[in-house]
Protein backbone atom coordinates (compact mmCIF):
# COMPACT_ATOMS: atom_id res chain seq x y z
CA MET A 1 191.26 -31.52 64.91
CA LYS A 2 193.52 -29.52 67.99
CA ILE A 3 190.66 -30.53 70.65
CA LYS A 4 190.98 -34.43 69.61
CA HIS A 5 194.60 -34.19 69.70
CA THR A 6 195.14 -32.63 73.40
CA ILE A 7 191.92 -34.66 74.48
CA ILE A 8 194.57 -37.90 73.22
CA ILE A 9 197.09 -36.75 74.81
CA VAL A 10 195.44 -35.70 77.67
CA ALA A 11 194.05 -39.12 77.96
CA ILE A 12 196.55 -41.03 77.99
CA MET A 13 198.59 -38.68 80.45
CA LEU A 14 195.63 -39.39 83.23
CA PHE A 15 196.12 -43.34 82.40
CA THR A 16 199.67 -43.47 82.24
CA MET A 17 199.24 -41.46 86.23
CA VAL A 18 196.40 -43.76 87.81
CA PHE A 19 198.53 -46.81 85.73
CA LEU A 20 202.00 -45.61 87.61
CA ARG A 21 199.95 -45.12 91.43
CA TYR A 22 198.69 -48.81 90.41
CA ILE A 23 202.06 -50.01 89.94
CA ASN A 24 203.44 -48.06 92.76
CA HIS A 25 200.74 -49.61 95.17
CA SER A 26 202.41 -52.20 97.93
CA GLU A 27 200.72 -54.80 99.41
CA ASP A 28 200.95 -54.69 103.76
CA MET A 29 202.94 -57.89 103.93
CA LYS A 30 203.82 -58.78 107.23
CA PRO A 31 206.16 -61.87 108.06
CA ASN A 32 203.34 -65.11 109.49
CA LYS A 33 205.70 -64.14 113.59
CA PRO A 34 208.18 -61.96 114.34
CA PHE A 35 211.94 -63.31 113.62
CA SER A 36 212.32 -62.75 117.62
CA THR A 37 210.14 -66.21 117.42
CA PHE A 38 212.63 -67.50 115.14
CA PRO A 39 214.58 -71.03 117.38
CA LYS A 40 217.58 -70.77 118.69
CA GLU A 41 217.93 -74.58 118.70
CA ILE A 42 218.46 -75.75 115.60
CA GLY A 43 219.28 -79.51 114.95
CA GLU A 44 222.93 -79.76 117.27
CA TRP A 45 223.10 -76.18 116.84
CA LYS A 46 222.40 -73.82 119.68
CA GLY A 47 221.73 -70.46 119.13
CA THR A 48 222.36 -67.38 121.31
CA GLU A 49 220.53 -64.25 120.31
CA GLY A 50 222.85 -60.38 119.17
CA ARG A 51 222.08 -57.39 118.40
CA PHE A 52 224.59 -54.76 116.15
CA ASP A 53 224.42 -51.41 116.88
CA GLN A 54 222.07 -49.11 116.78
CA GLN A 55 223.72 -47.47 114.12
CA VAL A 56 223.67 -50.37 111.71
CA TYR A 57 220.16 -51.15 112.27
CA ASP A 58 219.41 -47.53 110.94
CA VAL A 59 221.98 -48.09 108.09
CA LEU A 60 219.99 -51.69 107.02
CA GLY A 61 216.15 -50.05 107.20
CA VAL A 62 214.27 -53.01 108.57
CA ASP A 63 211.04 -53.14 109.81
CA ASP A 64 212.55 -57.09 111.52
CA SER A 65 215.74 -59.07 111.67
CA PHE A 66 217.32 -61.36 113.41
CA LEU A 67 220.66 -62.24 114.81
CA ALA A 68 222.26 -64.78 116.58
CA GLY A 69 225.05 -66.93 116.91
CA TYR A 70 225.50 -70.63 116.99
CA ARG A 71 227.02 -72.87 118.13
CA THR A 72 228.11 -76.75 117.79
CA LEU A 73 229.50 -78.86 120.89
CA ASP A 74 232.32 -80.09 118.80
CA GLY A 75 233.09 -75.91 118.14
CA ARG A 76 231.93 -75.46 114.21
CA TYR A 77 229.88 -71.88 114.04
CA VAL A 78 227.59 -70.10 112.70
CA GLN A 79 226.48 -66.02 112.26
CA LEU A 80 222.40 -65.59 111.21
CA TYR A 81 221.02 -62.91 110.03
CA ILE A 82 217.93 -62.19 108.54
CA GLY A 83 216.47 -58.11 107.56
CA PHE A 84 213.19 -58.17 106.62
CA HIS A 85 212.09 -54.91 104.63
CA GLN A 86 208.69 -54.08 104.11
CA SER A 87 209.23 -51.52 100.89
CA GLN A 88 212.19 -51.59 98.70
CA LYS A 89 210.81 -47.87 97.33
CA GLU A 90 211.76 -44.54 98.22
CA GLY A 91 215.38 -45.17 99.62
CA ASP A 92 214.10 -48.42 102.15
CA LEU A 93 216.70 -50.15 99.58
CA MET A 94 218.57 -53.67 100.77
CA HIS A 95 221.65 -52.97 101.35
CA SER A 96 224.34 -55.84 100.16
CA PRO A 97 227.45 -57.74 101.65
CA LYS A 98 229.40 -56.49 98.59
CA ASN A 99 229.04 -52.96 99.84
CA CYS A 100 228.63 -53.19 103.73
CA MET A 101 231.83 -55.80 104.29
CA PRO A 102 234.70 -53.93 102.71
CA GLY A 103 232.50 -51.12 104.25
CA GLY A 104 233.30 -52.46 107.84
CA GLY A 105 236.75 -53.14 106.83
CA TRP A 106 236.52 -56.82 105.70
CA ASN A 107 239.02 -57.65 102.16
CA ILE A 108 236.64 -59.74 99.64
CA THR A 109 238.73 -62.05 98.06
CA ASP A 110 236.77 -64.57 96.35
CA ILE A 111 232.96 -63.94 94.59
CA GLU A 112 230.64 -66.96 93.25
CA ILE A 113 227.66 -68.63 92.98
CA GLU A 114 226.87 -71.34 96.15
CA GLU A 115 223.54 -74.03 95.72
CA LEU A 116 222.19 -74.67 99.07
CA ILE A 117 219.83 -77.10 100.04
CA ILE A 118 217.12 -76.62 102.39
CA PRO A 119 215.60 -79.50 102.87
CA ASN A 120 211.55 -79.72 102.90
CA ASN A 121 211.56 -76.83 101.25
CA SER A 122 209.94 -75.71 97.76
CA PRO A 123 212.39 -75.02 95.83
CA SER A 124 214.58 -77.53 97.42
CA LYS A 125 218.01 -76.12 95.69
CA ILE A 126 218.58 -72.42 95.72
CA ASN A 127 221.95 -69.99 94.14
CA THR A 128 223.26 -68.06 96.95
CA ILE A 129 226.16 -65.39 96.69
CA LYS A 130 229.33 -66.67 98.53
CA LEU A 131 231.64 -64.24 99.32
CA ASP A 132 235.10 -65.32 100.80
CA LEU A 133 236.29 -62.37 103.02
CA SER A 134 239.33 -61.47 104.78
CA ASN A 135 240.41 -59.02 107.44
CA GLY A 136 244.26 -59.00 108.51
CA ARG A 137 244.48 -62.48 109.81
CA ASP A 138 240.76 -63.33 110.20
CA LYS A 139 238.05 -65.37 107.88
CA GLN A 140 234.84 -65.91 107.11
CA VAL A 141 232.12 -66.92 104.33
CA VAL A 142 229.63 -64.84 103.85
CA LEU A 143 226.43 -66.62 101.91
CA TYR A 144 223.59 -65.13 101.38
CA TRP A 145 220.22 -64.23 98.68
CA TYR A 146 217.83 -62.15 98.94
CA GLN A 147 213.40 -63.58 98.51
CA SER A 148 210.85 -61.55 97.08
CA ARG A 149 206.97 -62.84 96.66
CA GLY A 150 208.36 -66.67 96.62
CA ARG A 151 211.48 -66.12 94.58
CA PHE A 152 215.14 -66.95 95.79
CA ILE A 153 216.82 -64.29 93.85
CA SER A 154 221.31 -64.45 94.23
CA SER A 155 222.18 -61.43 92.10
CA GLU A 156 221.69 -57.86 93.04
CA TYR A 157 221.19 -56.23 89.56
CA CYS A 158 218.26 -59.14 89.17
CA ARG A 159 217.25 -57.82 92.79
CA LYS A 160 216.17 -54.22 91.47
CA TYR A 161 214.25 -55.49 88.75
CA ILE A 162 212.70 -58.44 90.01
CA LEU A 163 211.63 -56.57 93.50
């Protein structure tokens, strides 16, 4: 009887080991194009590509990224940052602006979910996380979300379970 129980336990352990190995295997997916090809002109918005300090990229741990400031002729300005992470395992986790912005001296004055309409996209409406920030007299609004496996995610907690 002991041998039978031992064989069952060993079989369960082997099955679990193979199952966990299969789950932890991630597909090597890359963006369709390098982010350096992202348009520098979008409608009336003209962009100038920028770059963070190298130590910011070291902390972010991105495999590809894009940073640019876009302006219109009437002076409106928006900064766009896109970061791509190949893996979300073994310490390669995305950093939430809820943690990074206060670390850079910005105070979060309000957090809410904001709907963003993306023309000619499916889905055409996504929920984003909106942060109102202040740093002395400077103010800014940050909209962000996570994308993974065709899903738009507007929650750090959901992101941890879905990714």
